[in-house]
Amino acid sequence: MEFAPKVPEFWFLFIAINLFFTCVAEEALFRGIIQTKLSKVIISARFALLAPVVTTGLFSLAHFSAGASYMLVAAVAGLAMDTFFIKLSV
């Protein structure tokens, strides 16, 4: 018996569609709209980190159907994307 994973013929198309449509749409919603609006509403420097934390929480909850471990991965990825978003926005 040997390890022989089967990859569907459409895997490249699936990855391309996922990267260019799903990921871009998620980032536009969570970072571009939600985090930007929250950052404008939360004007106190004391609570400045609240916007990315709330955005990450919502991003993680959006992946609830995939299970707790995927939600954790989404939260870590969300925090990383929040960091990049903040660094590139300034």
PDB file of C-alpha atoms in Angstrom:
ATOM      1  CA  MET A   1       0.000   0.000   0.000  1.00  0.00           C
ATOM      2  CA  GLU A   2       1.367   3.424  -0.910  1.00  0.00           C
ATOM      3  CA  PHE A   3       0.287   7.003  -0.437  1.00  0.00           C
ATOM      4  CA  ALA A   4      -1.293   8.195  -3.680  1.00  0.00           C
ATOM      5  CA  PRO A   5      -3.506  11.237  -3.146  1.00  0.00           C
ATOM      6  CA  LYS A   6      -6.004  11.984  -5.857  1.00  0.00           C
ATOM      7  CA  VAL A   7      -6.268  15.575  -7.033  1.00  0.00           C
ATOM      8  CA  PRO A   8      -9.264  16.519  -9.135  1.00  0.00           C
ATOM      9  CA  GLU A   9      -8.586  17.879 -12.602  1.00  0.00           C
ATOM     10  CA  PHE A  10     -10.176  21.228 -11.738  1.00  0.00           C
ATOM     11  CA  TRP A  11      -7.949  21.941  -8.686  1.00  0.00           C
ATOM     12  CA  PHE A  12      -6.040  24.782 -10.388  1.00  0.00           C
ATOM     13  CA  LEU A  13      -9.279  26.483 -11.395  1.00  0.00           C
ATOM     14  CA  PHE A  14     -10.690  26.028  -7.893  1.00  0.00           C
ATOM     15  CA  ILE A  15      -7.593  27.565  -6.282  1.00  0.00           C
ATOM     16  CA  ALA A  16      -7.572  30.482  -8.739  1.00  0.00           C
ATOM     17  CA  ILE A  17     -11.259  31.223  -8.193  1.00  0.00           C
ATOM     18  CA  ASN A  18     -10.878  30.942  -4.423  1.00  0.00           C
ATOM     19  CA  LEU A  19      -7.863  33.259  -4.307  1.00  0.00           C
ATOM     20  CA  PHE A  20      -9.106  35.886  -6.728  1.00  0.00           C
ATOM     21  CA  PHE A  21     -12.777  36.015  -5.803  1.00  0.00           C
ATOM     22  CA  THR A  22     -13.478  34.593  -2.352  1.00  0.00           C
ATOM     23  CA  CYS A  23     -10.385  35.924  -0.589  1.00  0.00           C
ATOM     24  CA  VAL A  24     -10.584  39.341  -2.220  1.00  0.00           C
ATOM     25  CA  ALA A  25     -14.280  39.643  -1.355  1.00  0.00           C
ATOM     26  CA  GLU A  26     -13.684  38.601   2.268  1.00  0.00           C
ATOM     27  CA  GLU A  27     -10.832  41.059   2.688  1.00  0.00           C
ATOM     28  CA  ALA A  28     -12.837  43.861   1.086  1.00  0.00           C
ATOM     29  CA  LEU A  29     -15.677  43.213   3.519  1.00  0.00           C
ATOM     30  CA  PHE A  30     -13.761  42.601   6.738  1.00  0.00           C
ATOM     31  CA  ARG A  31     -10.749  44.898   6.377  1.00  0.00           C
ATOM     32  CA  GLY A  32     -11.974  47.370   3.780  1.00  0.00           C
ATOM     33  CA  ILE A  33     -15.425  48.041   5.185  1.00  0.00           C
ATOM     34  CA  ILE A  34     -15.883  46.706   8.728  1.00  0.00           C
ATOM     35  CA  GLN A  35     -12.457  47.492  10.150  1.00  0.00           C
ATOM     36  CA  THR A  36     -12.281  50.880   8.421  1.00  0.00           C
ATOM     37  CA  LYS A  37     -15.718  51.890   9.740  1.00  0.00           C
ATOM     38  CA  LEU A  38     -14.938  50.652  13.252  1.00  0.00           C
ATOM     39  CA  SER A  39     -11.630  52.538  13.236  1.00  0.00           C
ATOM     40  CA  LYS A  40     -13.479  55.745  12.369  1.00  0.00           C
ATOM     41  CA  VAL A  41     -16.104  55.185  15.073  1.00  0.00           C
ATOM     42  CA  ILE A  42     -13.555  54.284  17.755  1.00  0.00           C
ATOM     43  CA  ILE A  43     -11.624  57.546  17.924  1.00  0.00           C
ATOM     44  CA  SER A  44     -10.114  57.029  21.363  1.00  0.00           C
ATOM     45  CA  ALA A  45      -6.475  55.933  21.196  1.00  0.00           C
ATOM     46  CA  ARG A  46      -7.129  53.894  24.319  1.00  0.00           C
ATOM     47  CA  PHE A  47      -9.508  51.604  22.398  1.00  0.00           C
ATOM     48  CA  ALA A  48      -7.692  51.685  19.030  1.00  0.00           C
ATOM     49  CA  LEU A  49      -6.998  47.941  19.071  1.00  0.00           C
ATOM     50  CA  LEU A  50     -10.679  47.187  19.494  1.00  0.00           C
ATOM     51  CA  ALA A  51     -11.397  47.563  15.754  1.00  0.00           C
ATOM     52  CA  PRO A  52      -8.965  44.853  14.577  1.00  0.00           C
ATOM     53  CA  VAL A  53      -9.927  42.553  17.462  1.00  0.00           C
ATOM     54  CA  VAL A  54     -13.649  42.846  16.668  1.00  0.00           C
ATOM     55  CA  THR A  55     -12.937  42.402  12.949  1.00  0.00           C
ATOM     56  CA  THR A  56     -10.884  39.278  13.662  1.00  0.00           C
ATOM     57  CA  GLY A  57     -13.662  37.902  15.862  1.00  0.00           C
ATOM     58  CA  LEU A  58     -16.233  38.445  13.117  1.00  0.00           C
ATOM     59  CA  PHE A  59     -13.885  36.919  10.538  1.00  0.00           C
ATOM     60  CA  SER A  60     -13.456  33.869  12.764  1.00  0.00           C
ATOM     61  CA  LEU A  61     -17.212  33.574  13.322  1.00  0.00           C
ATOM     62  CA  ALA A  62     -17.777  33.727   9.562  1.00  0.00           C
ATOM     63  CA  HIS A  63     -15.870  30.431   9.359  1.00  0.00           C
ATOM     64  CA  PHE A  64     -17.951  28.753  12.092  1.00  0.00           C
ATOM     65  CA  SER A  65     -19.369  26.113   9.766  1.00  0.00           C
ATOM     66  CA  ALA A  66     -15.878  24.672   9.178  1.00  0.00           C
ATOM     67  CA  GLY A  67     -15.381  23.861  12.865  1.00  0.00           C
ATOM     68  CA  ALA A  68     -13.464  25.161  15.870  1.00  0.00           C
ATOM     69  CA  SER A  69      -9.986  24.381  14.564  1.00  0.00           C
ATOM     70  CA  TYR A  70     -10.680  26.240  11.315  1.00  0.00           C
ATOM     71  CA  MET A  71     -12.073  29.154  13.311  1.00  0.00           C
ATOM     72  CA  LEU A  72      -8.788  29.286  15.221  1.00  0.00           C
ATOM     73  CA  VAL A  73      -6.813  29.257  11.967  1.00  0.00           C
ATOM     74  CA  ALA A  74      -9.098  32.001  10.607  1.00  0.00           C
ATOM     75  CA  ALA A  75      -8.535  34.067  13.764  1.00  0.00           C
ATOM     76  CA  VAL A  76      -4.747  33.783  13.493  1.00  0.00           C
ATOM     77  CA  ALA A  77      -4.900  34.602   9.777  1.00  0.00           C
ATOM     78  CA  GLY A  78      -7.281  37.466  10.535  1.00  0.00           C
ATOM     79  CA  LEU A  79      -4.885  38.965  13.066  1.00  0.00           C
ATOM     80  CA  ALA A  80      -2.048  38.700  10.547  1.00  0.00           C
ATOM     81  CA  MET A  81      -4.147  40.367   7.847  1.00  0.00           C
ATOM     82  CA  ASP A  82      -5.231  43.060  10.325  1.00  0.00           C
ATOM     83  CA  THR A  83      -1.582  43.769  11.074  1.00  0.00           C
ATOM     84  CA  PHE A  84      -0.739  44.091   7.379  1.00  0.00           C
ATOM     85  CA  PHE A  85      -3.810  46.252   6.794  1.00  0.00           C
ATOM     86  CA  ILE A  86      -2.877  48.620   9.620  1.00  0.00           C
ATOM     87  CA  LYS A  87       0.791  48.820   8.555  1.00  0.00           C
ATOM     88  CA  LEU A  88      -0.122  49.493   4.914  1.00  0.00           C
ATOM     89  CA  SER A  89      -2.897  51.976   5.758  1.00  0.00           C
ATOM     90  CA  VAL A  90      -0.719  54.350   7.738  1.00  0.00           C
TER      91      VAL A  90
END
